[in-house]
Short mmCIF file of C-alpha atoms in Angstrom, two decimals:
data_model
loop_
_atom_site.label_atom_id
_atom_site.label_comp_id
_atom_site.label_asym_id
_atom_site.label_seq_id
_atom_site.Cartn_x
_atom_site.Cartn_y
_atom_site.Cartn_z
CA UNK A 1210 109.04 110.97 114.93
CA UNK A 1211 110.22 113.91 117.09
CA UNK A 1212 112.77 116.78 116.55
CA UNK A 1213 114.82 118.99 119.17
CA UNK A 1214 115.80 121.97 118.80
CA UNK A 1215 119.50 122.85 119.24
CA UNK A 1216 119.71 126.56 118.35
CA UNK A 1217 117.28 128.91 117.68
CA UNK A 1218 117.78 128.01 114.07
CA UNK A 1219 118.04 124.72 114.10
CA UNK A 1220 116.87 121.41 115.19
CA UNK A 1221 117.94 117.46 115.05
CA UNK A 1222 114.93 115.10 114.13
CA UNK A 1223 114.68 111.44 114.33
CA UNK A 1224 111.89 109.29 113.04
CA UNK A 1225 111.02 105.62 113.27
CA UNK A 1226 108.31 103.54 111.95
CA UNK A 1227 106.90 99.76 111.65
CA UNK A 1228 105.02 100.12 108.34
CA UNK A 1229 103.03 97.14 106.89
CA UNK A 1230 101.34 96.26 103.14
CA UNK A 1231 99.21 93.89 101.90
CA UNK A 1232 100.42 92.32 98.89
CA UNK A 1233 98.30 93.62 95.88
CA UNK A 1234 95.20 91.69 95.39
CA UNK A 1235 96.71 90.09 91.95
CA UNK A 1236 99.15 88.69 94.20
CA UNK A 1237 96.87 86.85 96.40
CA UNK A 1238 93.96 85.53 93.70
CA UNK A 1239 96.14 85.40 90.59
CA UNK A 1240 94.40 82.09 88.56
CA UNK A 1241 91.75 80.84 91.30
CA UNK A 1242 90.36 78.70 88.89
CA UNK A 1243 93.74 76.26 89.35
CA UNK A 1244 93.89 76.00 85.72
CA UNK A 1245 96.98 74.51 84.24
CA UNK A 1246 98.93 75.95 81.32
CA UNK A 1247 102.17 75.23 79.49
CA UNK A 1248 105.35 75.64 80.82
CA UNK A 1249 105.36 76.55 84.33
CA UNK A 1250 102.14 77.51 85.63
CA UNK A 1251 101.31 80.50 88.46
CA UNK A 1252 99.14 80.78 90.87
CA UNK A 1253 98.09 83.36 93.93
CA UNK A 1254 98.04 82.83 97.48
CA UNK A 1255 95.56 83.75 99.44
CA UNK A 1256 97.63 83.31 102.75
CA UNK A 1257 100.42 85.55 102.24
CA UNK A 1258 101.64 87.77 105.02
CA UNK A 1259 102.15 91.57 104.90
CA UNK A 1260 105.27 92.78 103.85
CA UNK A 1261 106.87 94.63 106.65
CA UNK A 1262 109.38 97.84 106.57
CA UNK A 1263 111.24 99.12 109.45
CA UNK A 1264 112.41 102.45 109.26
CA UNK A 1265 114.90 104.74 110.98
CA UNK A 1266 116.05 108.18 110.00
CA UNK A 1267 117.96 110.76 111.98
CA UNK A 1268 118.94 114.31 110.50
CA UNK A 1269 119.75 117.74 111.30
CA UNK A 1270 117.94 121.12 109.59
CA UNK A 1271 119.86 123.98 110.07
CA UNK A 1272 119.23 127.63 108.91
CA UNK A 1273 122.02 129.23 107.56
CA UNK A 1274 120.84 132.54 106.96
CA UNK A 1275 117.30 134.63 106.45
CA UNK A 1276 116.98 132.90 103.08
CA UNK A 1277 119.06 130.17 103.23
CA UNK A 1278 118.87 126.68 104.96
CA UNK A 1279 119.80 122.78 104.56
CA UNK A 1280 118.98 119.83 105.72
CA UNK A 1281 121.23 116.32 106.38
CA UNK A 1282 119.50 113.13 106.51
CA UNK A 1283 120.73 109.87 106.63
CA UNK A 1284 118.42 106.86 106.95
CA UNK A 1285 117.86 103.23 106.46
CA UNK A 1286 114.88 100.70 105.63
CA UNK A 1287 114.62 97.06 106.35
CA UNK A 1288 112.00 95.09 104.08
CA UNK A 1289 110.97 91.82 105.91
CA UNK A 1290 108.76 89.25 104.39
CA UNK A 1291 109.10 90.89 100.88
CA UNK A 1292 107.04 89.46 97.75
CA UNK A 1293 108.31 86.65 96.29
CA UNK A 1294 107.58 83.32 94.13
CA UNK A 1295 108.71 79.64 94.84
CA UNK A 1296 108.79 77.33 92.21
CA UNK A 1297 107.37 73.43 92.75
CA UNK A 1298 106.52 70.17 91.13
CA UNK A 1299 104.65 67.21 91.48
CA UNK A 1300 105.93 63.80 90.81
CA UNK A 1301 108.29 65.41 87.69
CA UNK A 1302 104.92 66.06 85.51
CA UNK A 1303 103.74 69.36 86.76
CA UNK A 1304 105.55 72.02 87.51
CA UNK A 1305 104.19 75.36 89.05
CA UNK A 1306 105.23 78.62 91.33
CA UNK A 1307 103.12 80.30 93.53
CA UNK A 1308 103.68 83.86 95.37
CA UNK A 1309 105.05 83.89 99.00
CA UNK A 1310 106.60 86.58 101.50
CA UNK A 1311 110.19 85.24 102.61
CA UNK A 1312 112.20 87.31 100.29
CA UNK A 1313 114.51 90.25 101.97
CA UNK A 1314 116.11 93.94 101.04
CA UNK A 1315 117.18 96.82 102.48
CA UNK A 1316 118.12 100.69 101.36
CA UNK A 1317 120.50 102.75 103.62
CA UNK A 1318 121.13 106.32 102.39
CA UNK A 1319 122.20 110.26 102.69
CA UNK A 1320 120.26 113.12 102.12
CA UNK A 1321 121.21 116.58 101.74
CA UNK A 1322 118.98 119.47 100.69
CA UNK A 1323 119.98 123.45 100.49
CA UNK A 1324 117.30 125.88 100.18
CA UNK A 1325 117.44 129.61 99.28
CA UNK A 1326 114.07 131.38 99.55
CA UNK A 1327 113.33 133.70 96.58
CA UNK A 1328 116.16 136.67 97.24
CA UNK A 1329 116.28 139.26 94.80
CA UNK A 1330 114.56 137.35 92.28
CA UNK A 1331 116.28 134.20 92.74
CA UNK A 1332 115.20 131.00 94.44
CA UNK A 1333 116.88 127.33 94.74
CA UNK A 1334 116.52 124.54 95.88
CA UNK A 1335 119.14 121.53 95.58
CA UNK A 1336 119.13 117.71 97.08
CA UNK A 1337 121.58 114.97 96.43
CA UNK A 1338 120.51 111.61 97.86
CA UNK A 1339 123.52 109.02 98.01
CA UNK A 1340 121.47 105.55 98.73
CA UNK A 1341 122.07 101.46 98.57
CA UNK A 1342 119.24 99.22 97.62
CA UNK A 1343 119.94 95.61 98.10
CA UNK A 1344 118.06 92.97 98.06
CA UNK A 1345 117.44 88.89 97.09
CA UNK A 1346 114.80 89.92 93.97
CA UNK A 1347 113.95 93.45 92.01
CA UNK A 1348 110.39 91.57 90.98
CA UNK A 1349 108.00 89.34 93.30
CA UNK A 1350 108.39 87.11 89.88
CA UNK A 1351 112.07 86.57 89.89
CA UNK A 1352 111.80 83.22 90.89
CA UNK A 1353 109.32 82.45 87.79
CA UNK A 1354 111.54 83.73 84.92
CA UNK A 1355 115.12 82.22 87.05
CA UNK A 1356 113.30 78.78 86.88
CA UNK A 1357 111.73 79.53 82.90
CA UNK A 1358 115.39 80.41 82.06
CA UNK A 1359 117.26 78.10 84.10
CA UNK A 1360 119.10 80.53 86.03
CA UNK A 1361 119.59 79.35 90.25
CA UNK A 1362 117.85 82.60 92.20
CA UNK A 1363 119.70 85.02 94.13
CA UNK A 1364 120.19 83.69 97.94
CA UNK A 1365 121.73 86.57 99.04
CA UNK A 1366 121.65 90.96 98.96
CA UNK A 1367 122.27 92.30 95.32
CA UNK A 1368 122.10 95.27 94.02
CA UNK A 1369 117.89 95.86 93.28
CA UNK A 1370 116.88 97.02 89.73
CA UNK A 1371 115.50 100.09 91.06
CA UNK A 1372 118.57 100.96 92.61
CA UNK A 1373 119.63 104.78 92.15
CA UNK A 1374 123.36 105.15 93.75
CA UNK A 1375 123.52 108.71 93.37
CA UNK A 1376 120.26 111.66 92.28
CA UNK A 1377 120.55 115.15 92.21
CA UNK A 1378 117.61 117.32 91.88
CA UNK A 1379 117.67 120.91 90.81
CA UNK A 1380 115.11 124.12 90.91
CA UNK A 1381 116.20 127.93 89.83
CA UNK A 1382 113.03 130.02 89.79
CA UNK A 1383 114.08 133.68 88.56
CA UNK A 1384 111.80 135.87 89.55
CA UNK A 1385 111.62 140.21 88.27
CA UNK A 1386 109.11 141.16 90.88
CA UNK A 1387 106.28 141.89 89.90
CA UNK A 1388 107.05 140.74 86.87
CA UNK A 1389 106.44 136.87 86.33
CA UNK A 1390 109.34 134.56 86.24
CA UNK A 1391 110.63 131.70 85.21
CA UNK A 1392 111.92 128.28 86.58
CA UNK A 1393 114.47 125.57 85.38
CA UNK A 1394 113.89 122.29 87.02
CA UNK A 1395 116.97 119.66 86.23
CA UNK A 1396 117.41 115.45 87.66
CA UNK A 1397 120.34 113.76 87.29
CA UNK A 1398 120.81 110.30 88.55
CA UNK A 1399 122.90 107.22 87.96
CA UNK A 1400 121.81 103.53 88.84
#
């Protein structure tokens, strides 16, 4: 990451990143005994690749005043070789699913954050994040309970169960110096 500054009170930043993660170790030895059950069973894989996330984000800070400041930040993630299961069969009789990297998502966003230090006795802090989370699963068993229930799995972007379209977060410390004060902290989100 790196920023530059544009005026003396404020600055453009930019950050990009390759991050990598091991799939949990659940993932990887889940039944190593091979043993069978009813239904459909599950087992790990011990061969699964990390999951990879590309990153970019780009924003500006700028400070409005002595106390006050914001921040705009837009950015967007790539998820490549995400968890996932595939189910299989052999010769009709047995049916099972095992865990895999191949599936795919992605969350593009906006950030904005305003700041006002603590300014005869009052202090806030607001952010809104606007944000998109697509993606072909929500779990790394979606496959399992699509094939249990019968349902074809998603082959293309949807909407993730995790995803928040719009949060706003809210602080108001009120302070009586030297007295002590008090603070309010409020979240509202939708999703």
């Amino acid at each position: 990451g790196v920023s530059f500054p544009i005026t003396d009170q404020g600055f453009i930043h930019f950050s990009y990143g390759h991050i990598f993660q091991m799939p949990g170790f659940s993932y990887l030895y889940r039944n190593p005994e091979l043993k069978k059950s009813t239904g459909i069973t599950i087992f790990g894989n011990p061969d699964l690749n990390a999951q990879k996330t590309v990153m970019y984000e780009l924003g500006l800070q700028q400070q409005l005043s002595s106390t006050t400041a914001f921040d705009l930040t837009v950015y967007y993630r790539d998820i490549i070789n995400w968890l996932s299961s595939e189910y299989n069969f052999i010769d009709n009789t047995f049916r099972y699913t095992k865990y895999i990297t191949q599936d795919y998502g992605n969350i593009r966003g906006v950030a904005v954050s305003f700041t006002q230090r603590s300014r005869q006795g009052l202090a806030l802090n607001l952010d809104y994040t606007f944000q998109i989370a697509e993606g072909n699963a929500s779990s790394p068993d979606a496959a399992y309970y699509d094939n249990l229930n019968n349902v074809e799995s998603e082959k293309h972007p949807v909407p993730l169960d995790w995803d928040v379209r719009h949060s706003l977060n809210a602080t108001i410390t009120v302070n009586t110096i030297p007295n002590p004060g008090m603070s309010l902290i409020n979240k509202f989100s939708t999703g």
